[in-house]
Coordinates of N, CA and C in Angstrom, one line a residue:
M1 N 14.1 60.0 1.6 CA 12.8 60.5 2.1 C 11.8 59.4 2.0
A2 N 11.0 59.1 3.0 CA 10.0 58.1 3.1 C 8.7 58.6 2.7
I3 N 7.9 57.7 2.0 CA 6.5 58.1 1.7 C 5.6 57.9 2.9
P4 N 4.8 58.8 3.2 CA 3.9 58.7 4.4 C 3.0 57.5 4.3
L5 N 2.7 56.9 5.5 CA 1.9 55.7 5.6 C 0.5 56.0 5.0
K6 N -0.1 57.1 5.2 CA -1.5 57.4 4.8 C -1.5 57.4 3.2
V7 N -0.5 57.8 2.6 CA -0.4 57.8 1.1 C -0.5 56.3 0.6
N8 N 0.3 55.4 1.3 CA 0.2 54.0 0.9 C -1.1 53.4 1.1
L9 N -1.8 53.7 2.3 CA -3.1 53.2 2.6 C -4.1 53.7 1.6
R10 N -4.1 55.0 1.2 CA -5.0 55.5 0.3 C -4.8 54.9 -1.1
S11 N -3.6 54.6 -1.5 CA -3.3 53.9 -2.7 C -3.9 52.5 -2.8
L12 N -4.0 51.8 -1.7 CA -4.6 50.5 -1.6 C -6.1 50.6 -1.9
V13 N -6.7 51.7 -1.4 CA -8.2 51.9 -1.5 C -8.5 52.3 -3.0
V14 N -7.7 53.2 -3.5 CA -7.9 53.7 -4.9 C -7.6 52.6 -5.9
R15 N -6.6 51.9 -5.8 CA -6.2 50.9 -6.7 C -6.4 49.5 -6.1
R16 N -7.6 49.1 -6.0 CA -8.0 47.9 -5.3 C -7.5 46.6 -6.1
A17 N -7.6 46.7 -7.4 CA -7.4 45.5 -8.3 C -5.9 45.0 -8.1
A18 N -4.9 45.9 -8.2 CA -3.5 45.5 -8.2 C -3.2 44.8 -6.9
P19 N -3.5 45.3 -5.7 CA -3.2 44.6 -4.5 C -3.9 43.2 -4.4
L20 N -5.2 43.2 -4.8 CA -5.9 42.0 -4.7 C -5.3 40.9 -5.6
L21 N -5.0 41.3 -6.8 CA -4.3 40.3 -7.8 C -3.0 39.9 -7.3
T22 N -2.2 40.8 -6.6 CA -1.0 40.4 -6.0 C -1.1 39.3 -4.9
V23 N -2.1 39.6 -4.0 CA -2.4 38.6 -2.9 C -2.9 37.3 -3.5
F24 N -3.7 37.4 -4.5 CA -4.3 36.2 -5.2 C -3.1 35.4 -5.8
G25 N -2.2 36.1 -6.5 CA -1.1 35.4 -7.2 C -0.2 34.7 -6.2
I26 N 0.1 35.4 -5.1 CA 1.0 34.8 -4.1 C 0.3 33.6 -3.5
G27 N -1.0 33.7 -3.2 CA -1.8 32.6 -2.7 C -1.7 31.4 -3.6
L28 N -1.8 31.6 -4.9 CA -1.7 30.4 -5.9 C -0.3 29.8 -5.8
I29 N 0.7 30.6 -5.8 CA 2.1 30.1 -5.7 C 2.3 29.3 -4.4
V30 N 1.8 29.8 -3.3 CA 1.9 29.1 -2.0 C 1.1 27.7 -2.1
M31 N -0.1 27.8 -2.7 CA -0.9 26.6 -2.8 C -0.2 25.5 -3.7
A32 N 0.4 26.0 -4.8 CA 1.1 25.0 -5.7 C 2.3 24.4 -5.0
L33 N 3.1 25.3 -4.3 CA 4.2 24.7 -3.6 C 3.8 23.8 -2.5
T34 N 2.7 24.0 -1.8 CA 2.3 23.1 -0.8 C 1.9 21.8 -1.4
I35 N 1.2 21.8 -2.5 CA 0.8 20.6 -3.2 C 2.0 19.8 -3.6
V36 N 2.9 20.4 -4.2 CA 4.1 19.7 -4.7 C 4.9 19.2 -3.5
W37 N 5.0 19.9 -2.4 CA 5.7 19.5 -1.2 C 5.0 18.3 -0.6
G38 N 3.7 18.3 -0.6 CA 2.9 17.2 -0.1 C 3.1 15.9 -0.9
L39 N 3.1 16.1 -2.2 CA 3.4 14.9 -3.1 C 4.8 14.4 -2.9
Q40 N 5.7 15.2 -2.8 CA 7.1 14.8 -2.5 C 7.2 14.0 -1.2
Q41 N 6.6 14.5 -0.1 CA 6.6 13.9 1.2 C 5.9 12.5 1.1
G42 N 4.8 12.5 0.4 CA 4.1 11.2 0.2 C 4.9 10.2 -0.5
L43 N 5.6 10.6 -1.5 CA 6.4 9.6 -2.3 C 7.6 9.1 -1.4
L44 N 8.2 10.1 -0.6 CA 9.3 9.7 0.3 C 8.8 8.6 1.3
H45 N 7.6 8.8 1.8 CA 7.0 7.9 2.8 C 6.7 6.5 2.2
V46 N 6.2 6.5 0.9 CA 5.9 5.3 0.3 C 7.2 4.5 0.0
F47 N 8.3 5.2 -0.5 CA 9.5 4.5 -0.8 C 10.2 4.1 0.5
R48 N 10.1 4.8 1.6 CA 10.7 4.4 2.8 C 10.0 3.2 3.4
A49 N 8.6 3.2 3.3 CA 7.8 2.1 3.9 C 7.7 0.9 2.9
G50 N 8.3 1.1 1.7 CA 8.0 0.1 0.6 C 8.8 -1.3 0.8
G51 N 9.5 -1.4 1.9 CA 10.2 -2.7 2.1 C 11.7 -2.5 2.3
D52 N 12.3 -3.6 2.5 CA 13.7 -3.6 2.7 C 14.5 -3.4 1.4
P53 N 15.5 -2.4 1.4 CA 16.2 -2.1 0.2 C 17.0 -3.3 -0.3
R54 N 17.2 -4.3 0.5 CA 18.0 -5.5 0.0 C 17.1 -6.5 -0.8
N55 N 15.8 -6.3 -0.7 CA 14.9 -7.2 -1.4 C 14.8 -6.8 -2.9
L56 N 14.6 -7.9 -3.7 CA 14.6 -7.7 -5.1 C 13.3 -8.4 -5.6
V57 N 12.5 -7.8 -6.4 CA 11.3 -8.4 -7.0 C 11.7 -8.7 -8.5
V58 N 11.5 -10.0 -8.8 CA 11.8 -10.5 -10.1 C 10.5 -10.8 -10.8
L59 N 10.3 -10.2 -12.0 CA 9.1 -10.3 -12.8 C 9.4 -11.1 -14.1
R60 N 8.4 -11.8 -14.6 CA 8.5 -12.5 -15.9 C 8.8 -11.5 -17.0
T61 N 9.4 -11.9 -18.1 CA 9.7 -11.0 -19.2 C 8.4 -10.5 -19.8
G62 N 8.3 -9.2 -20.0 CA 7.1 -8.5 -20.5 C 6.1 -8.1 -19.5
S63 N 6.3 -8.5 -18.2 CA 5.4 -8.0 -17.1 C 5.9 -6.7 -16.6
T64 N 4.9 -5.9 -16.2 CA 5.2 -4.6 -15.5 C 4.8 -4.6 -14.1
T65 N 4.0 -5.5 -13.6 CA 3.6 -5.6 -12.2 C 3.6 -7.0 -11.7
E66 N 3.5 -7.2 -10.4 CA 3.5 -8.5 -9.8 C 2.2 -9.2 -10.2
T67 N 1.1 -8.5 -10.5 CA -0.2 -9.2 -10.8 C -0.2 -9.7 -12.2
T68 N 0.7 -9.3 -13.1 CA 0.7 -9.8 -14.4 C 1.9 -10.7 -14.7
S69 N 2.6 -11.0 -13.6 CA 3.8 -11.9 -13.7 C 3.5 -13.2 -13.1
G70 N 4.2 -14.2 -13.6 CA 4.2 -15.5 -13.0 C 5.5 -16.2 -13.3
I71 N 6.2 -16.7 -12.2 CA 7.4 -17.4 -12.4 C 7.3 -18.8 -11.9
L72 N 7.7 -19.8 -12.7 CA 7.5 -21.2 -12.3 C 8.5 -21.5 -11.2
D73 N 8.2 -22.6 -10.5 CA 9.0 -23.0 -9.3 C 10.5 -23.3 -9.7
N74 N 10.7 -23.9 -10.9 CA 12.1 -24.2 -11.3 C 12.9 -22.9 -11.5
S75 N 12.2 -21.8 -12.0 CA 12.9 -20.5 -12.1 C 13.2 -19.9 -10.7
V76 N 12.3 -20.1 -9.8 CA 12.6 -19.7 -8.4 C 13.9 -20.4 -7.9
R77 N 14.0 -21.7 -8.2 CA 15.2 -22.5 -7.7 C 16.4 -21.9 -8.4
V78 N 16.4 -21.6 -9.6 CA 17.5 -21.0 -10.3 C 17.9 -19.7 -9.7
I79 N 16.9 -18.8 -9.4 CA 17.2 -17.5 -8.8 C 17.8 -17.7 -7.4
S80 N 17.3 -18.7 -6.7 CA 17.8 -19.0 -5.3 C 19.2 -19.4 -5.3
S81 N 19.7 -20.0 -6.4 CA 21.1 -20.4 -6.5 C 22.1 -19.4 -7.0
L82 N 21.6 -18.2 -7.3 CA 22.5 -17.2 -7.8 C 23.3 -16.6 -6.7
E83 N 24.5 -16.1 -7.1 CA 25.4 -15.5 -6.2 C 24.8 -14.2 -5.6
G84 N 25.0 -14.0 -4.3 CA 24.5 -12.8 -3.7 C 23.2 -12.9 -3.0
I85 N 22.5 -14.1 -3.1 CA 21.2 -14.3 -2.5 C 21.5 -14.7 -1.0
D86 N 21.0 -13.9 -0.1 CA 21.1 -14.1 1.3 C 20.5 -15.5 1.7
T87 N 21.0 -16.0 2.8 CA 20.4 -17.2 3.4 C 19.7 -16.8 4.7
G88 N 18.7 -17.5 5.0 CA 17.9 -17.2 6.2 C 18.4 -17.9 7.4
T89 N 17.7 -17.9 8.5 CA 18.1 -18.5 9.8 C 18.2 -20.0 9.6
Q90 N 17.4 -20.6 8.7 CA 17.4 -22.0 8.5 C 18.6 -22.5 7.5
G91 N 19.3 -21.5 7.0 CA 20.4 -21.8 6.1 C 20.0 -22.0 4.6
R92 N 18.7 -21.8 4.4 CA 18.2 -21.9 3.0 C 18.2 -20.5 2.4
P93 N 18.3 -20.4 1.0 CA 18.3 -19.1 0.4 C 17.0 -18.4 0.6
L94 N 17.1 -17.1 0.8 CA 15.9 -16.2 1.1 C 15.3 -15.8 -0.3
A95 N 14.5 -16.7 -0.8 CA 13.8 -16.5 -2.1 C 12.5 -17.1 -2.0
A96 N 11.4 -16.4 -2.4 CA 10.1 -17.0 -2.3 C 9.3 -16.7 -3.6
G97 N 8.8 -17.7 -4.2 CA 7.9 -17.5 -5.3 C 6.5 -17.2 -4.8
E98 N 6.1 -15.9 -4.9 CA 4.8 -15.5 -4.3 C 3.8 -15.2 -5.4
V99 N 2.5 -15.6 -5.2 CA 1.5 -15.3 -6.2 C 0.7 -14.2 -5.7
V100 N 0.4 -13.2 -6.6 CA -0.4 -12.0 -6.2 C -1.6 -12.0 -7.1
I101 N -2.8 -11.9 -6.5 CA -4.1 -11.7 -7.2 C -4.8 -10.5 -6.7
I102 N -5.8 -10.1 -7.5 CA -6.6 -9.0 -7.0 C -8.0 -9.5 -6.9
V103 N -8.6 -9.2 -5.7 CA -10.0 -9.6 -5.4 C -10.8 -8.4 -5.0
N104 N -12.1 -8.4 -5.2 CA -13.0 -7.4 -4.7 C -13.6 -7.8 -3.4
L105 N -13.4 -7.0 -2.3 CA -14.0 -7.4 -1.0 C -14.9 -6.3 -0.6
P106 N -16.1 -6.7 0.0 CA -17.0 -5.6 0.5 C -16.4 -5.0 1.8
R107 N -16.7 -3.7 1.9 CA -16.2 -2.9 3.1 C -17.2 -3.3 4.2
K108 N -16.7 -3.1 5.5 CA -17.6 -3.3 6.6 C -18.8 -2.3 6.5
G109 N -20.0 -2.7 6.8 CA -21.1 -1.8 6.8 C -21.6 -1.5 5.4
A110 N -21.2 -2.3 4.4 CA -21.6 -2.0 3.0 C -23.1 -2.4 2.9
V111 N -23.8 -1.6 2.2 CA -25.3 -1.8 1.9 C -25.4 -2.8 0.8
L112 N -26.1 -3.9 1.0 CA -26.2 -4.9 0.0 C -27.2 -4.5 -1.1
T113 N -26.9 -4.8 -2.3 CA -27.8 -4.5 -3.5 C -28.9 -5.6 -3.5
E114 N -29.8 -5.4 -4.5 CA -30.9 -6.3 -4.6 C -30.5 -7.8 -4.7
G115 N -29.5 -8.0 -5.5 CA -29.0 -9.4 -5.7 C -28.3 -10.0 -4.5
G116 N -28.1 -9.2 -3.4 CA -27.4 -9.6 -2.2 C -25.9 -9.4 -2.2
S117 N -25.4 -8.8 -3.2 CA -24.0 -8.6 -3.3 C -23.6 -7.1 -2.9
A118 N -22.5 -7.0 -2.3 CA -22.0 -5.7 -1.9 C -20.9 -5.2 -2.9
W119 N -20.9 -5.7 -4.1 CA -19.9 -5.5 -5.1 C -19.7 -4.0 -5.3
S120 N -20.7 -3.2 -5.4 CA -20.6 -1.8 -5.6 C -19.9 -1.0 -4.5
Q121 N -20.0 -1.6 -3.3 CA -19.5 -1.0 -2.1 C -18.1 -1.6 -1.7
G122 N -17.5 -2.4 -2.6 CA -16.3 -3.0 -2.3 C -15.1 -2.3 -2.8
A123 N -13.9 -2.9 -2.6 CA -12.7 -2.3 -3.1 C -11.8 -3.4 -3.6
N124 N -10.9 -3.1 -4.5 CA -9.9 -4.1 -5.0 C -8.8 -4.2 -3.9
V125 N -8.5 -5.5 -3.6 CA -7.5 -5.8 -2.6 C -6.5 -6.8 -3.2
L126 N -5.2 -6.6 -2.9 CA -4.2 -7.5 -3.3 C -4.1 -8.6 -2.3
V127 N -4.1 -9.9 -2.8 CA -4.0 -11.0 -1.9 C -2.7 -11.7 -2.4
R128 N -1.8 -12.0 -1.4 CA -0.5 -12.6 -1.8 C -0.4 -14.0 -1.2
G129 N -0.1 -14.9 -2.0 CA 0.3 -16.3 -1.6 C 1.7 -16.3 -1.2
V130 N 2.0 -16.8 0.0 CA 3.4 -16.7 0.5 C 4.0 -18.1 0.8
K131 N 5.3 -18.1 1.0 CA 6.0 -19.3 1.4 C 6.6 -19.0 2.8
P132 N 7.1 -20.0 3.5 CA 7.7 -19.8 4.8 C 8.8 -18.8 4.8
E133 N 9.6 -18.7 3.7 CA 10.7 -17.7 3.6 C 10.1 -16.3 3.5
S134 N 8.9 -16.1 3.2 CA 8.3 -14.8 3.0 C 8.4 -13.9 4.3
V135 N 8.2 -14.6 5.4 CA 8.3 -13.8 6.7 C 9.7 -13.3 6.9
E136 N 10.7 -14.0 6.6 CA 12.1 -13.5 6.8 C 12.4 -12.4 5.8
L137 N 11.8 -12.4 4.7 CA 12.0 -11.4 3.7 C 11.4 -10.0 4.1
R138 N 10.6 -10.0 5.1 CA 9.9 -8.8 5.6 C 10.2 -8.6 7.1
P139 N 11.4 -7.9 7.3 CA 11.8 -7.8 8.7 C 10.8 -7.1 9.7
G140 N 10.0 -6.3 9.2 CA 9.0 -5.5 10.0 C 7.7 -6.3 10.3
F141 N 7.6 -7.5 9.7 CA 6.4 -8.3 9.8 C 6.2 -8.8 11.2
E142 N 5.0 -8.7 11.8 CA 4.8 -9.1 13.1 C 3.3 -9.5 13.3
I143 N 3.0 -10.7 13.9 CA 1.7 -11.2 14.1 C 1.2 -10.4 15.3
A144 N 0.1 -9.6 15.1 CA -0.5 -8.8 16.2 C -1.5 -9.6 17.0
A145 N -2.2 -10.6 16.3 CA -3.2 -11.4 16.9 C -3.3 -12.7 16.2
G146 N -3.6 -13.8 16.9 CA -3.8 -15.1 16.2 C -2.5 -15.8 16.0
R147 N -2.3 -16.5 14.9 CA -1.1 -17.3 14.7 C -0.7 -17.2 13.3
M148 N 0.4 -17.9 13.0 CA 1.0 -17.9 11.6 C 0.2 -19.0 10.8
L149 N 0.3 -18.9 9.5 CA -0.4 -19.8 8.6 C 0.2 -21.2 8.7
E150 N -0.6 -22.2 8.5 CA -0.1 -23.6 8.3 C -0.1 -24.0 6.9
P151 N 1.0 -24.4 6.3 CA 1.0 -24.7 4.8 C 0.0 -25.8 4.5
G152 N -0.6 -25.6 3.3 CA -1.5 -26.6 2.8 C -3.0 -26.5 3.3
R153 N -3.3 -25.4 4.0 CA -4.6 -25.3 4.5 C -5.2 -24.0 4.0
N154 N -6.5 -23.9 3.9 CA -7.2 -22.7 3.4 C -7.2 -21.6 4.5
E155 N -6.1 -21.0 4.8 CA -6.0 -20.0 5.8 C -5.3 -18.8 5.2
L156 N -5.6 -17.6 5.9 CA -4.9 -16.4 5.5 C -4.7 -15.5 6.7
L157 N -3.8 -14.6 6.5 CA -3.5 -13.5 7.4 C -4.0 -12.2 6.8
A158 N -4.6 -11.4 7.7 CA -5.1 -10.1 7.2 C -4.3 -9.0 7.9
S159 N -4.0 -7.9 7.2 CA -3.3 -6.8 7.8 C -4.3 -6.2 8.8
K160 N -3.8 -5.5 9.8 CA -4.6 -4.9 10.8 C -5.6 -3.9 10.1
S161 N -5.2 -3.1 9.2 CA -6.1 -2.2 8.5 C -7.2 -2.9 7.7
M162 N -6.8 -4.0 7.1 CA -7.8 -4.8 6.3 C -8.9 -5.4 7.3
A163 N -8.4 -5.9 8.4 CA -9.3 -6.5 9.4 C -10.3 -5.4 9.9
E164 N -9.9 -4.2 10.0 CA -10.8 -3.1 10.4 C -11.7 -2.6 9.4
R165 N -11.3 -2.7 8.1 CA -12.0 -2.0 7.0 C -12.9 -2.9 6.2
F166 N -12.6 -4.2 6.1 CA -13.3 -5.1 5.2 C -14.1 -6.2 5.9
A167 N -15.3 -6.5 5.4 CA -16.1 -7.5 6.0 C -15.5 -8.9 5.9
N168 N -15.7 -9.7 7.0 CA -15.2 -11.0 7.1 C -13.7 -11.2 7.1
C169 N -12.9 -10.1 7.4 CA -11.5 -10.2 7.4 C -10.9 -10.1 8.8
G170 N -11.7 -10.2 9.8 CA -11.3 -10.2 11.2 C -10.8 -11.6 11.6
L171 N -10.2 -11.6 12.7 CA -9.6 -12.9 13.3 C -10.8 -13.9 13.5
D172 N -10.5 -15.1 13.0 CA -11.5 -16.3 13.1 C -12.7 -16.1 12.2
E173 N -12.7 -15.1 11.3 CA -13.8 -15.0 10.4 C -13.4 -15.7 9.1
T174 N -14.4 -16.0 8.2 CA -14.2 -16.7 7.0 C -14.5 -15.8 5.8
V175 N -13.5 -15.6 4.9 CA -13.7 -14.8 3.7 C -13.6 -15.7 2.5
T176 N -14.5 -15.5 1.5 CA -14.5 -16.3 0.3 C -13.8 -15.6 -0.8
L177 N -12.7 -16.2 -1.3 CA -12.0 -15.7 -2.4 C -12.1 -16.6 -3.6
R178 N -12.7 -16.1 -4.7 CA -12.9 -16.9 -5.9 C -13.6 -18.2 -5.6
R179 N -14.6 -18.2 -4.8 CA -15.5 -19.3 -4.4 C -14.8 -20.3 -3.5
V180 N -13.7 -19.9 -2.9 CA -13.1 -20.8 -1.9 C -13.0 -20.1 -0.6
P181 N -13.6 -20.8 0.5 CA -13.6 -20.2 1.8 C -12.2 -20.3 2.5
Y182 N -11.7 -19.2 3.1 CA -10.5 -19.1 3.8 C -10.8 -18.6 5.2
T183 N -10.1 -19.2 6.2 CA -10.3 -18.7 7.6 C -9.1 -17.8 7.9
V184 N -9.5 -16.6 8.5 CA -8.5 -15.7 8.9 C -7.9 -16.2 10.3
V185 N -6.7 -16.6 10.3 CA -6.1 -17.2 11.5 C -5.1 -16.2 12.2
G186 N -4.9 -15.1 11.6 CA -4.0 -14.1 12.2 C -4.1 -12.7 11.6
V187 N -3.8 -11.8 12.4 CA -3.8 -10.3 12.0 C -2.4 -9.9 12.1
F188 N -1.8 -9.2 11.1 CA -0.4 -8.8 11.2 C -0.2 -7.3 11.0
T189 N 0.9 -6.8 11.4 CA 1.3 -5.4 11.2 C 2.7 -5.5 10.6
E190 N 3.1 -4.4 9.9 CA 4.4 -4.2 9.3 C 5.0 -2.9 9.8
N191 N 6.1 -2.9 10.3 CA 6.8 -1.7 10.8 C 7.7 -1.1 9.7

């Protein structure tokens, strides 16, 4: 025997707290699951876009990140000679000793402070010193505008998003990093 619909509706009006708490509890559970799912999807995207799975990052003993590590050129030569290191199109081992530093760059449209700096409106940006082999280590790397770097010159490439977001990072502009001016000679994308 079924309970009439009007009894159920009257029960909702008389006992307001229980249905409201039930709806609120279900809403919290759905919200928590959505947040966890979003975090999981974000991590999957980062790990998929994080580079070629065949690449290996070697850090100095005791270092936990690229910015706190430094490997000397002779160590890079030893690593290059190890078994299992791929060779590039030129027949040389695909290994590159890259230097990574953090600099603070002002965003485009930043309001200058009294001293003329936009420090408070900037953001920390990783700058990577690369070798010719570095391009082959990143198969999705593509120059979207401009040209490739010439070794030994104060030049840099900016990612497309950096060129759009940061002051002086566009093609043919000059950005100063640690009191040294660098000319942006190319804008790149990575697929």
